[in-house]
Amino acid sequence: MTNPSAPPAPTAPARGRLEHLALPIAAVSGVAALLAIGISLANRPGPSVEPARVEALEQRLSALQPVQEQLRALQPLPQRLQALESGPLAQAGQRLGAVESGLSETRQTVGALREQVQSQRSDREAVERAANARIEEAERAFSQRISGAEAQIAQRVAAAEAALGPRFAAVEETMRQRIAASEAAAQERAAAREKALDERFSALEARESRLANAEQRLSRLIASAGVETALEAGRPLGQALSGLGGEAPAALRRYAENAPPTEAALRLSFEDAARAARAKAEPANEGQSVWESAASRLGNLVTVRRGENVVWGDSVSGELEAARRALEAGDLPAAIRRIEGLPEPVRAPMNSWLEQARGLVAARGALGELRSGGQG
C-alpha cells in the first residue's frame, strides 16, 4: 500500500514514457551538434573545400531545417513532462498503484480459489472413485442377484414345464380329438347336405324334364289334333303337319299337298266299286241252258251261309255285303280285309277304292302312334 502523505513518485508507466522520449531527444541533440560542427568548420579558415562537398553539406543542412523546427517544437516537452508528472501522471500513477494493489489482491484471491478448486477437484476425484467403486460393487451384487434369479426362474420354468407338459399333452390330445370329431361331423353334415341338394337338384331336373316332355307331348297332341281334324275333313295336312316339330310319318306326308280320302267318301264310292266287282263275279250266260241260267240268277239272289262260310249262293256278294256292313259300322280295316279276301279278278275293280281305304287306315294308324307318343 502507498503512503498518501508522501509526494507521489514517478510510477513505472511514467518512467517508461520518459525513456521512450529520451531516444528522439538524444537524436535531435546529435543532429544539432553535427550542425554546429559543420558551421564551425565552414567558418574556420583552412584548406580549400571542394564545392561539391559544400553543396552536399548545404543540401543536408537544408534537409535538417525541418528537424530544427521539430526540435524547437520539442523544447517545451520537458516542462510539459514535468507538469504531467506532477498532475495527471501522478494521479494515473496513484490509480495504477491502486489497480496494481487490487490486482495483487485479486491474484492472491485467484490463487486461493485455485487452491480451493484444486482441493475440491481432488475431493471430487475421491468421491468419483468412491462412487465408481460402489457402482462396481452394486453391479457385481446385482449381476450375482440376477444370475441367481435367472437360475431360479429357469428351475421354476423347467419344473412348470415338467408339471404342465402332461396336462398340455392331454389338452392337445383332447382338442385334437374334438377337432377330428367336429371335422367328421362337419363332413357328414356337408355330405348329407350335398346329398340332399343333389336329390333336390335331381328332382328339379326330373321335373324340368317332365315339364319339357309334357310340353312336347302337349304340342304334339295339339298338332295331332289339328292333323286329325284336317284328315277327317279331307283337307291337305301340310299346315297341320308343320306344328309337329319333327319329320311326320310317310303315311301322313303323302297327304301334305293332296286331300286325303274320308270315310264318308269311301262309303259313297263303295257301292259303285262293289257293283263293278259283282259284275266281274257273274259267270257268262253263253252256252248255258235255261235251267243253268235260272239257277245262276237264283244263286245271285239267294245265299245260304253256315257261319261265315257260304254253303250255296254267290260268295262274292256275301263278302261285299260283309264289307259294306263293316264300313257302315265304322270298321274300315275289317271292310278292307273282306275285300282283300276276294279273288284278284273280282277285286280289280275295287283296287282304287281299296288303295284310298288303305291310305286312310295308314294315316289313322300314324296319327294314333303320334298320339301315343305324345301321351307317353
PDB file of C-alpha atoms in Angstrom, residues 88-347:
ATOM      1  CA  PRO A  88      -2.370  13.690 -14.316  1.00  0.00           C
ATOM      2  CA  LEU A  89       0.569  11.332 -14.383  1.00  0.00           C
ATOM      3  CA  ALA A  90       0.751  11.367 -10.623  1.00  0.00           C
ATOM      4  CA  GLN A  91      -2.936  10.660 -10.403  1.00  0.00           C
ATOM      5  CA  ALA A  92      -2.565   7.970 -13.043  1.00  0.00           C
ATOM      6  CA  GLY A  93       0.341   6.574 -11.058  1.00  0.00           C
ATOM      7  CA  GLN A  94      -1.762   6.520  -7.932  1.00  0.00           C
ATOM      8  CA  ARG A  95      -4.551   4.860  -9.838  1.00  0.00           C
ATOM      9  CA  LEU A  96      -2.125   2.410 -11.339  1.00  0.00           C
ATOM     10  CA  GLY A  97      -0.779   1.686  -7.893  1.00  0.00           C
ATOM     11  CA  ALA A  98      -4.259   1.099  -6.598  1.00  0.00           C
ATOM     12  CA  VAL A  99      -5.005  -1.079  -9.602  1.00  0.00           C
ATOM     13  CA  GLU A 100      -1.764  -2.975  -9.051  1.00  0.00           C
ATOM     14  CA  SER A 101      -2.599  -3.472  -5.388  1.00  0.00           C
ATOM     15  CA  GLY A 102      -6.107  -4.604  -6.410  1.00  0.00           C
ATOM     16  CA  LEU A 103      -4.585  -6.888  -8.998  1.00  0.00           C
ATOM     17  CA  SER A 104      -2.251  -8.279  -6.372  1.00  0.00           C
ATOM     18  CA  GLU A 105      -5.145  -8.918  -4.046  1.00  0.00           C
ATOM     19  CA  THR A 106      -7.074 -10.420  -6.962  1.00  0.00           C
ATOM     20  CA  ARG A 107      -4.124 -12.639  -7.784  1.00  0.00           C
ATOM     21  CA  GLN A 108      -3.996 -13.738  -4.182  1.00  0.00           C
ATOM     22  CA  THR A 109      -7.739 -14.395  -4.227  1.00  0.00           C
ATOM     23  CA  VAL A 110      -7.453 -16.273  -7.522  1.00  0.00           C
ATOM     24  CA  GLY A 111      -4.593 -18.314  -6.097  1.00  0.00           C
ATOM     25  CA  ALA A 112      -6.680 -19.144  -3.067  1.00  0.00           C
ATOM     26  CA  LEU A 113      -9.577 -20.049  -5.327  1.00  0.00           C
ATOM     27  CA  ARG A 114      -7.264 -22.185  -7.433  1.00  0.00           C
ATOM     28  CA  GLU A 115      -6.063 -23.965  -4.347  1.00  0.00           C
ATOM     29  CA  GLN A 116      -9.673 -24.417  -3.224  1.00  0.00           C
ATOM     30  CA  VAL A 117     -10.710 -25.667  -6.693  1.00  0.00           C
ATOM     31  CA  GLN A 118      -7.716 -27.985  -6.722  1.00  0.00           C
ATOM     32  CA  SER A 119      -8.689 -29.333  -3.334  1.00  0.00           C
ATOM     33  CA  GLN A 120     -12.319 -29.645  -4.464  1.00  0.00           C
ATOM     34  CA  ARG A 121     -11.138 -31.376  -7.628  1.00  0.00           C
ATOM     35  CA  SER A 122      -9.149 -33.827  -5.592  1.00  0.00           C
ATOM     36  CA  ASP A 123     -12.148 -34.293  -3.293  1.00  0.00           C
ATOM     37  CA  ARG A 124     -14.392 -34.781  -6.340  1.00  0.00           C
ATOM     38  CA  GLU A 125     -11.999 -37.300  -7.792  1.00  0.00           C
ATOM     39  CA  ALA A 126     -12.013 -39.130  -4.496  1.00  0.00           C
ATOM     40  CA  VAL A 127     -15.819 -39.012  -4.441  1.00  0.00           C
ATOM     41  CA  GLU A 128     -15.904 -40.244  -8.047  1.00  0.00           C
ATOM     42  CA  ARG A 129     -13.539 -43.067  -7.220  1.00  0.00           C
ATOM     43  CA  ALA A 130     -15.655 -43.999  -4.219  1.00  0.00           C
ATOM     44  CA  ALA A 131     -18.841 -43.755  -6.301  1.00  0.00           C
ATOM     45  CA  ASN A 132     -17.310 -45.865  -9.074  1.00  0.00           C
ATOM     46  CA  ALA A 133     -16.221 -48.424  -6.534  1.00  0.00           C
ATOM     47  CA  ARG A 134     -19.722 -48.505  -5.023  1.00  0.00           C
ATOM     48  CA  ILE A 135     -21.248 -48.716  -8.504  1.00  0.00           C
ATOM     49  CA  GLU A 136     -18.974 -51.587  -9.454  1.00  0.00           C
ATOM     50  CA  GLU A 137     -19.793 -53.324  -6.201  1.00  0.00           C
ATOM     51  CA  ALA A 138     -23.512 -52.723  -6.767  1.00  0.00           C
ATOM     52  CA  GLU A 139     -23.187 -54.016 -10.338  1.00  0.00           C
ATOM     53  CA  ARG A 140     -21.453 -57.144  -9.125  1.00  0.00           C
ATOM     54  CA  ALA A 141     -24.105 -57.615  -6.463  1.00  0.00           C
ATOM     55  CA  PHE A 142     -26.898 -57.039  -8.986  1.00  0.00           C
ATOM     56  CA  SER A 143     -25.285 -59.352 -11.522  1.00  0.00           C
ATOM     57  CA  GLN A 144     -24.993 -62.021  -8.861  1.00  0.00           C
ATOM     58  CA  ARG A 145     -28.603 -61.485  -7.823  1.00  0.00           C
ATOM     59  CA  ILE A 146     -29.716 -61.502 -11.485  1.00  0.00           C
ATOM     60  CA  SER A 147     -27.770 -64.690 -12.147  1.00  0.00           C
ATOM     61  CA  GLY A 148     -29.364 -66.280  -9.095  1.00  0.00           C
ATOM     62  CA  ALA A 149     -32.805 -65.062 -10.138  1.00  0.00           C
ATOM     63  CA  GLU A 150     -32.274 -66.363 -13.678  1.00  0.00           C
ATOM     64  CA  ALA A 151     -31.209 -69.724 -12.317  1.00  0.00           C
ATOM     65  CA  GLN A 152     -34.257 -69.826 -10.028  1.00  0.00           C
ATOM     66  CA  ILE A 153     -36.545 -68.775 -12.887  1.00  0.00           C
ATOM     67  CA  ALA A 154     -35.023 -71.412 -15.166  1.00  0.00           C
ATOM     68  CA  GLN A 155     -35.540 -74.034 -12.469  1.00  0.00           C
ATOM     69  CA  ARG A 156     -39.124 -72.903 -11.917  1.00  0.00           C
ATOM     70  CA  VAL A 157     -39.815 -72.834 -15.670  1.00  0.00           C
ATOM     71  CA  ALA A 158     -38.350 -76.311 -16.051  1.00  0.00           C
ATOM     72  CA  ALA A 159     -40.420 -77.540 -13.112  1.00  0.00           C
ATOM     73  CA  ALA A 160     -43.545 -75.865 -14.527  1.00  0.00           C
ATOM     74  CA  GLU A 161     -42.898 -77.366 -17.954  1.00  0.00           C
ATOM     75  CA  ALA A 162     -42.345 -80.778 -16.399  1.00  0.00           C
ATOM     76  CA  ALA A 163     -45.560 -80.408 -14.389  1.00  0.00           C
ATOM     77  CA  LEU A 164     -47.660 -78.853 -17.153  1.00  0.00           C
ATOM     78  CA  GLY A 165     -46.266 -80.926 -20.037  1.00  0.00           C
ATOM     79  CA  PRO A 166     -48.550 -83.937 -19.480  1.00  0.00           C
ATOM     80  CA  ARG A 167     -51.517 -81.657 -18.922  1.00  0.00           C
ATOM     81  CA  PHE A 168     -50.761 -79.741 -22.112  1.00  0.00           C
ATOM     82  CA  ALA A 169     -50.332 -83.036 -23.962  1.00  0.00           C
ATOM     83  CA  ALA A 170     -53.675 -84.256 -22.613  1.00  0.00           C
ATOM     84  CA  VAL A 171     -55.344 -80.971 -23.522  1.00  0.00           C
ATOM     85  CA  GLU A 172     -53.806 -81.094 -27.000  1.00  0.00           C
ATOM     86  CA  GLU A 173     -54.949 -84.681 -27.463  1.00  0.00           C
ATOM     87  CA  THR A 174     -58.448 -83.777 -26.271  1.00  0.00           C
ATOM     88  CA  MET A 175     -58.544 -80.768 -28.584  1.00  0.00           C
ATOM     89  CA  ARG A 176     -57.254 -82.891 -31.468  1.00  0.00           C
ATOM     90  CA  GLN A 177     -59.950 -85.485 -30.843  1.00  0.00           C
ATOM     91  CA  ARG A 178     -62.633 -82.814 -30.574  1.00  0.00           C
ATOM     92  CA  ILE A 179     -61.379 -81.159 -33.742  1.00  0.00           C
ATOM     93  CA  ALA A 180     -61.329 -84.517 -35.546  1.00  0.00           C
ATOM     94  CA  ALA A 181     -64.854 -85.265 -34.298  1.00  0.00           C
ATOM     95  CA  SER A 182     -66.010 -81.798 -35.347  1.00  0.00           C
ATOM     96  CA  GLU A 183     -64.420 -82.222 -38.762  1.00  0.00           C
ATOM     97  CA  ALA A 184     -66.010 -85.659 -39.173  1.00  0.00           C
ATOM     98  CA  ALA A 185     -69.407 -84.315 -38.096  1.00  0.00           C
ATOM     99  CA  ALA A 186     -68.994 -81.317 -40.384  1.00  0.00           C
ATOM    100  CA  GLN A 187     -68.037 -83.595 -43.261  1.00  0.00           C
ATOM    101  CA  GLU A 188     -71.030 -85.833 -42.564  1.00  0.00           C
ATOM    102  CA  ARG A 189     -73.321 -82.818 -42.413  1.00  0.00           C
ATOM    103  CA  ALA A 190     -71.767 -81.457 -45.589  1.00  0.00           C
ATOM    104  CA  ALA A 191     -72.144 -84.850 -47.293  1.00  0.00           C
ATOM    105  CA  ALA A 192     -75.765 -85.131 -46.124  1.00  0.00           C
ATOM    106  CA  ARG A 193     -76.459 -81.583 -47.238  1.00  0.00           C
ATOM    107  CA  GLU A 194     -74.745 -82.228 -50.555  1.00  0.00           C
ATOM    108  CA  LYS A 195     -76.746 -85.429 -50.981  1.00  0.00           C
ATOM    109  CA  ALA A 196     -79.967 -83.608 -50.141  1.00  0.00           C
ATOM    110  CA  LEU A 197     -79.055 -80.847 -52.574  1.00  0.00           C
ATOM    111  CA  ASP A 198     -78.210 -83.440 -55.222  1.00  0.00           C
ATOM    112  CA  GLU A 199     -81.549 -85.126 -54.646  1.00  0.00           C
ATOM    113  CA  ARG A 200     -83.331 -81.803 -54.850  1.00  0.00           C
ATOM    114  CA  PHE A 201     -81.424 -80.911 -57.996  1.00  0.00           C
ATOM    115  CA  SER A 202     -82.186 -84.339 -59.448  1.00  0.00           C
ATOM    116  CA  ALA A 203     -85.844 -83.873 -58.592  1.00  0.00           C
ATOM    117  CA  LEU A 204     -85.790 -80.418 -60.157  1.00  0.00           C
ATOM    118  CA  GLU A 205     -84.041 -81.745 -63.242  1.00  0.00           C
ATOM    119  CA  ALA A 206     -86.541 -84.626 -63.468  1.00  0.00           C
ATOM    120  CA  ARG A 207     -89.358 -82.163 -63.013  1.00  0.00           C
ATOM    121  CA  GLU A 208     -87.916 -79.924 -65.699  1.00  0.00           C
ATOM    122  CA  SER A 209     -87.508 -82.953 -67.948  1.00  0.00           C
ATOM    123  CA  ARG A 210     -91.091 -83.994 -67.268  1.00  0.00           C
ATOM    124  CA  LEU A 211     -92.261 -80.466 -67.933  1.00  0.00           C
ATOM    125  CA  ALA A 212     -90.291 -80.364 -71.177  1.00  0.00           C
ATOM    126  CA  ASN A 213     -91.677 -83.762 -72.182  1.00  0.00           C
ATOM    127  CA  ALA A 214     -95.149 -82.664 -71.182  1.00  0.00           C
ATOM    128  CA  GLU A 215     -94.766 -79.526 -73.267  1.00  0.00           C
ATOM    129  CA  GLN A 216     -93.566 -81.610 -76.191  1.00  0.00           C
ATOM    130  CA  ARG A 217     -96.426 -84.094 -75.736  1.00  0.00           C
ATOM    131  CA  LEU A 218     -98.895 -81.267 -75.420  1.00  0.00           C
ATOM    132  CA  SER A 219     -97.584 -79.595 -78.553  1.00  0.00           C
ATOM    133  CA  ARG A 220     -97.681 -82.969 -80.385  1.00  0.00           C
ATOM    134  CA  LEU A 221    -101.209 -83.632 -79.118  1.00  0.00           C
ATOM    135  CA  ILE A 222    -102.313 -80.205 -80.265  1.00  0.00           C
ATOM    136  CA  ALA A 223    -100.618 -80.726 -83.622  1.00  0.00           C
ATOM    137  CA  SER A 224    -102.046 -84.276 -83.931  1.00  0.00           C
ATOM    138  CA  ALA A 225    -105.494 -82.921 -83.100  1.00  0.00           C
ATOM    139  CA  GLY A 226    -105.086 -80.433 -85.931  1.00  0.00           C
ATOM    140  CA  VAL A 227    -103.881 -83.231 -88.219  1.00  0.00           C
ATOM    141  CA  GLU A 228    -106.868 -85.399 -87.214  1.00  0.00           C
ATOM    142  CA  THR A 229    -109.255 -82.545 -87.834  1.00  0.00           C
ATOM    143  CA  ALA A 230    -107.771 -81.929 -91.283  1.00  0.00           C
ATOM    144  CA  LEU A 231    -107.706 -85.689 -92.000  1.00  0.00           C
ATOM    145  CA  GLU A 232    -111.355 -86.206 -91.065  1.00  0.00           C
ATOM    146  CA  ALA A 233    -112.334 -83.100 -93.009  1.00  0.00           C
ATOM    147  CA  GLY A 234    -110.423 -84.244 -96.103  1.00  0.00           C
ATOM    148  CA  ARG A 235    -108.131 -81.178 -96.235  1.00  0.00           C
ATOM    149  CA  PRO A 236    -104.399 -81.264 -97.093  1.00  0.00           C
ATOM    150  CA  LEU A 237    -102.292 -81.888 -93.993  1.00  0.00           C
ATOM    151  CA  GLY A 238     -99.271 -79.662 -94.804  1.00  0.00           C
ATOM    152  CA  GLN A 239    -100.111 -76.781 -92.430  1.00  0.00           C
ATOM    153  CA  ALA A 240    -101.163 -79.135 -89.638  1.00  0.00           C
ATOM    154  CA  LEU A 241     -98.012 -81.283 -90.031  1.00  0.00           C
ATOM    155  CA  SER A 242     -95.737 -78.207 -89.623  1.00  0.00           C
ATOM    156  CA  GLY A 243     -96.778 -77.987 -85.979  1.00  0.00           C
ATOM    157  CA  LEU A 244     -95.410 -81.440 -85.114  1.00  0.00           C
ATOM    158  CA  GLY A 245     -91.842 -80.088 -84.767  1.00  0.00           C
ATOM    159  CA  GLY A 246     -90.236 -83.064 -86.461  1.00  0.00           C
ATOM    160  CA  GLU A 247     -90.496 -85.251 -89.512  1.00  0.00           C
ATOM    161  CA  ALA A 248     -94.017 -86.563 -89.942  1.00  0.00           C
ATOM    162  CA  PRO A 249     -94.683 -90.237 -90.858  1.00  0.00           C
ATOM    163  CA  ALA A 250     -94.792 -91.116 -94.542  1.00  0.00           C
ATOM    164  CA  ALA A 251     -98.468 -92.108 -94.273  1.00  0.00           C
ATOM    165  CA  LEU A 252     -99.270 -88.516 -93.346  1.00  0.00           C
ATOM    166  CA  ARG A 253     -96.718 -86.777 -95.582  1.00  0.00           C
ATOM    167  CA  ARG A 254     -98.403 -88.266 -98.698  1.00  0.00           C
ATOM    168  CA  TYR A 255    -101.396 -86.018 -97.905  1.00  0.00           C
ATOM    169  CA  ALA A 256     -99.382 -82.861 -97.216  1.00  0.00           C
ATOM    170  CA  GLU A 257    -100.425 -81.330-100.543  1.00  0.00           C
ATOM    171  CA  ASN A 258    -103.206 -83.707-101.659  1.00  0.00           C
ATOM    172  CA  ALA A 259    -106.544 -84.034 -99.916  1.00  0.00           C
ATOM    173  CA  PRO A 260    -106.887 -87.351 -98.053  1.00  0.00           C
ATOM    174  CA  PRO A 261    -109.933 -89.618 -98.550  1.00  0.00           C
ATOM    175  CA  THR A 262    -112.647 -89.517 -95.925  1.00  0.00           C
ATOM    176  CA  GLU A 263    -114.689 -92.381 -94.545  1.00  0.00           C
ATOM    177  CA  ALA A 264    -117.885 -90.771 -95.798  1.00  0.00           C
ATOM    178  CA  ALA A 265    -116.463 -90.527 -99.309  1.00  0.00           C
ATOM    179  CA  LEU A 266    -115.423 -94.178 -99.109  1.00  0.00           C
ATOM    180  CA  ARG A 267    -118.990 -95.172 -98.095  1.00  0.00           C
ATOM    181  CA  LEU A 268    -120.404 -93.256-101.021  1.00  0.00           C
ATOM    182  CA  SER A 269    -117.963 -94.743-103.526  1.00  0.00           C
ATOM    183  CA  PHE A 270    -118.239 -98.281-102.088  1.00  0.00           C
ATOM    184  CA  GLU A 271    -121.485 -99.181-103.862  1.00  0.00           C
ATOM    185  CA  ASP A 272    -120.153 -98.339-107.312  1.00  0.00           C
ATOM    186  CA  ALA A 273    -116.953-100.289-106.695  1.00  0.00           C
ATOM    187  CA  ALA A 274    -118.920-103.249-105.256  1.00  0.00           C
ATOM    188  CA  ARG A 275    -121.287-103.272-108.244  1.00  0.00           C
ATOM    189  CA  ALA A 276    -118.320-103.418-110.603  1.00  0.00           C
ATOM    190  CA  ALA A 277    -116.861-106.292-108.555  1.00  0.00           C
ATOM    191  CA  ARG A 278    -120.183-108.189-108.650  1.00  0.00           C
ATOM    192  CA  ALA A 279    -120.301-107.734-112.417  1.00  0.00           C
ATOM    193  CA  LYS A 280    -116.859-109.299-112.637  1.00  0.00           C
ATOM    194  CA  ALA A 281    -118.034-112.171-110.442  1.00  0.00           C
ATOM    195  CA  GLU A 282    -121.116-113.091-112.574  1.00  0.00           C
ATOM    196  CA  PRO A 283    -120.382-116.050-114.943  1.00  0.00           C
ATOM    197  CA  ALA A 284    -121.057-115.751-118.643  1.00  0.00           C
ATOM    198  CA  ASN A 285    -124.528-116.982-119.778  1.00  0.00           C
ATOM    199  CA  GLU A 286    -123.394-118.046-123.175  1.00  0.00           C
ATOM    200  CA  GLY A 287    -123.707-121.805-123.797  1.00  0.00           C
ATOM    201  CA  GLN A 288    -125.919-122.328-120.697  1.00  0.00           C
ATOM    202  CA  SER A 289    -129.300-123.889-120.703  1.00  0.00           C
ATOM    203  CA  VAL A 290    -132.338-122.170-119.368  1.00  0.00           C
ATOM    204  CA  TRP A 291    -132.167-124.080-116.110  1.00  0.00           C
ATOM    205  CA  GLU A 292    -128.483-123.261-115.635  1.00  0.00           C
ATOM    206  CA  SER A 293    -129.095-119.597-116.320  1.00  0.00           C
ATOM    207  CA  ALA A 294    -132.059-119.567-113.897  1.00  0.00           C
ATOM    208  CA  ALA A 295    -130.004-121.340-111.214  1.00  0.00           C
ATOM    209  CA  SER A 296    -127.192-118.844-111.659  1.00  0.00           C
ATOM    210  CA  ARG A 297    -129.558-115.944-111.258  1.00  0.00           C
ATOM    211  CA  LEU A 298    -131.175-117.590-108.238  1.00  0.00           C
ATOM    212  CA  GLY A 299    -127.755-118.089-106.711  1.00  0.00           C
ATOM    213  CA  ASN A 300    -127.061-114.418-107.165  1.00  0.00           C
ATOM    214  CA  LEU A 301    -130.311-113.603-105.414  1.00  0.00           C
ATOM    215  CA  VAL A 302    -130.210-116.173-102.566  1.00  0.00           C
ATOM    216  CA  THR A 303    -127.176-117.024-100.459  1.00  0.00           C
ATOM    217  CA  VAL A 304    -127.076-119.788 -97.825  1.00  0.00           C
ATOM    218  CA  ARG A 305    -124.411-119.380 -95.130  1.00  0.00           C
ATOM    219  CA  ARG A 306    -123.140-121.524 -92.312  1.00  0.00           C
ATOM    220  CA  GLY A 307    -121.476-119.033 -90.114  1.00  0.00           C
ATOM    221  CA  GLU A 308    -119.058-117.125 -92.281  1.00  0.00           C
ATOM    222  CA  ASN A 309    -118.880-119.897 -94.891  1.00  0.00           C
ATOM    223  CA  VAL A 310    -121.182-119.701 -97.971  1.00  0.00           C
ATOM    224  CA  VAL A 311    -122.961-123.053 -98.446  1.00  0.00           C
ATOM    225  CA  TRP A 312    -124.909-122.069-101.523  1.00  0.00           C
ATOM    226  CA  GLY A 313    -125.132-118.875-103.472  1.00  0.00           C
ATOM    227  CA  ASP A 314    -122.799-116.018-104.580  1.00  0.00           C
ATOM    228  CA  SER A 315    -119.823-115.853-102.201  1.00  0.00           C
ATOM    229  CA  VAL A 316    -118.579-112.581-103.717  1.00  0.00           C
ATOM    230  CA  SER A 317    -121.809-110.831-102.930  1.00  0.00           C
ATOM    231  CA  GLY A 318    -121.617-112.142 -99.379  1.00  0.00           C
ATOM    232  CA  GLU A 319    -118.107-110.766 -98.901  1.00  0.00           C
ATOM    233  CA  LEU A 320    -119.096-107.449-100.387  1.00  0.00           C
ATOM    234  CA  GLU A 321    -122.141-107.298 -98.126  1.00  0.00           C
ATOM    235  CA  ALA A 322    -119.991-108.046 -95.085  1.00  0.00           C
ATOM    236  CA  ALA A 323    -117.555-105.351 -96.150  1.00  0.00           C
ATOM    237  CA  ARG A 324    -120.419-102.887 -96.557  1.00  0.00           C
ATOM    238  CA  ARG A 325    -121.797-103.671 -93.084  1.00  0.00           C
ATOM    239  CA  ALA A 326    -118.296-103.252 -91.563  1.00  0.00           C
ATOM    240  CA  LEU A 327    -117.919 -99.950 -93.393  1.00  0.00           C
ATOM    241  CA  GLU A 328    -121.295 -98.798 -92.121  1.00  0.00           C
ATOM    242  CA  ALA A 329    -120.234 -99.768 -88.616  1.00  0.00           C
ATOM    243  CA  GLY A 330    -117.060 -97.684 -88.976  1.00  0.00           C
ATOM    244  CA  ASP A 331    -114.734-100.707 -89.061  1.00  0.00           C
ATOM    245  CA  LEU A 332    -112.771 -99.719 -92.132  1.00  0.00           C
ATOM    246  CA  PRO A 333    -109.932-102.256 -91.553  1.00  0.00           C
ATOM    247  CA  ALA A 334    -112.492-105.121 -91.460  1.00  0.00           C
ATOM    248  CA  ALA A 335    -114.014-103.901 -94.711  1.00  0.00           C
ATOM    249  CA  ILE A 336    -110.537-103.803 -96.254  1.00  0.00           C
ATOM    250  CA  ARG A 337    -109.853-107.362 -95.101  1.00  0.00           C
ATOM    251  CA  ARG A 338    -113.138-108.566 -96.629  1.00  0.00           C
ATOM    252  CA  ILE A 339    -112.308-107.007 -99.955  1.00  0.00           C
ATOM    253  CA  GLU A 340    -108.726-108.242 -99.875  1.00  0.00           C
ATOM    254  CA  GLY A 341    -110.142-111.805 -99.500  1.00  0.00           C
ATOM    255  CA  LEU A 342    -111.856-111.594-102.892  1.00  0.00           C
ATOM    256  CA  PRO A 343    -110.268-113.214-105.923  1.00  0.00           C
ATOM    257  CA  GLU A 344    -107.957-110.983-107.887  1.00  0.00           C
ATOM    258  CA  PRO A 345    -110.216-110.657-110.985  1.00  0.00           C
ATOM    259  CA  VAL A 346    -113.141-109.687-108.772  1.00  0.00           C
ATOM    260  CA  ARG A 347    -111.027-107.342-106.572  1.00  0.00           C
TER     261      ARG A 347
END
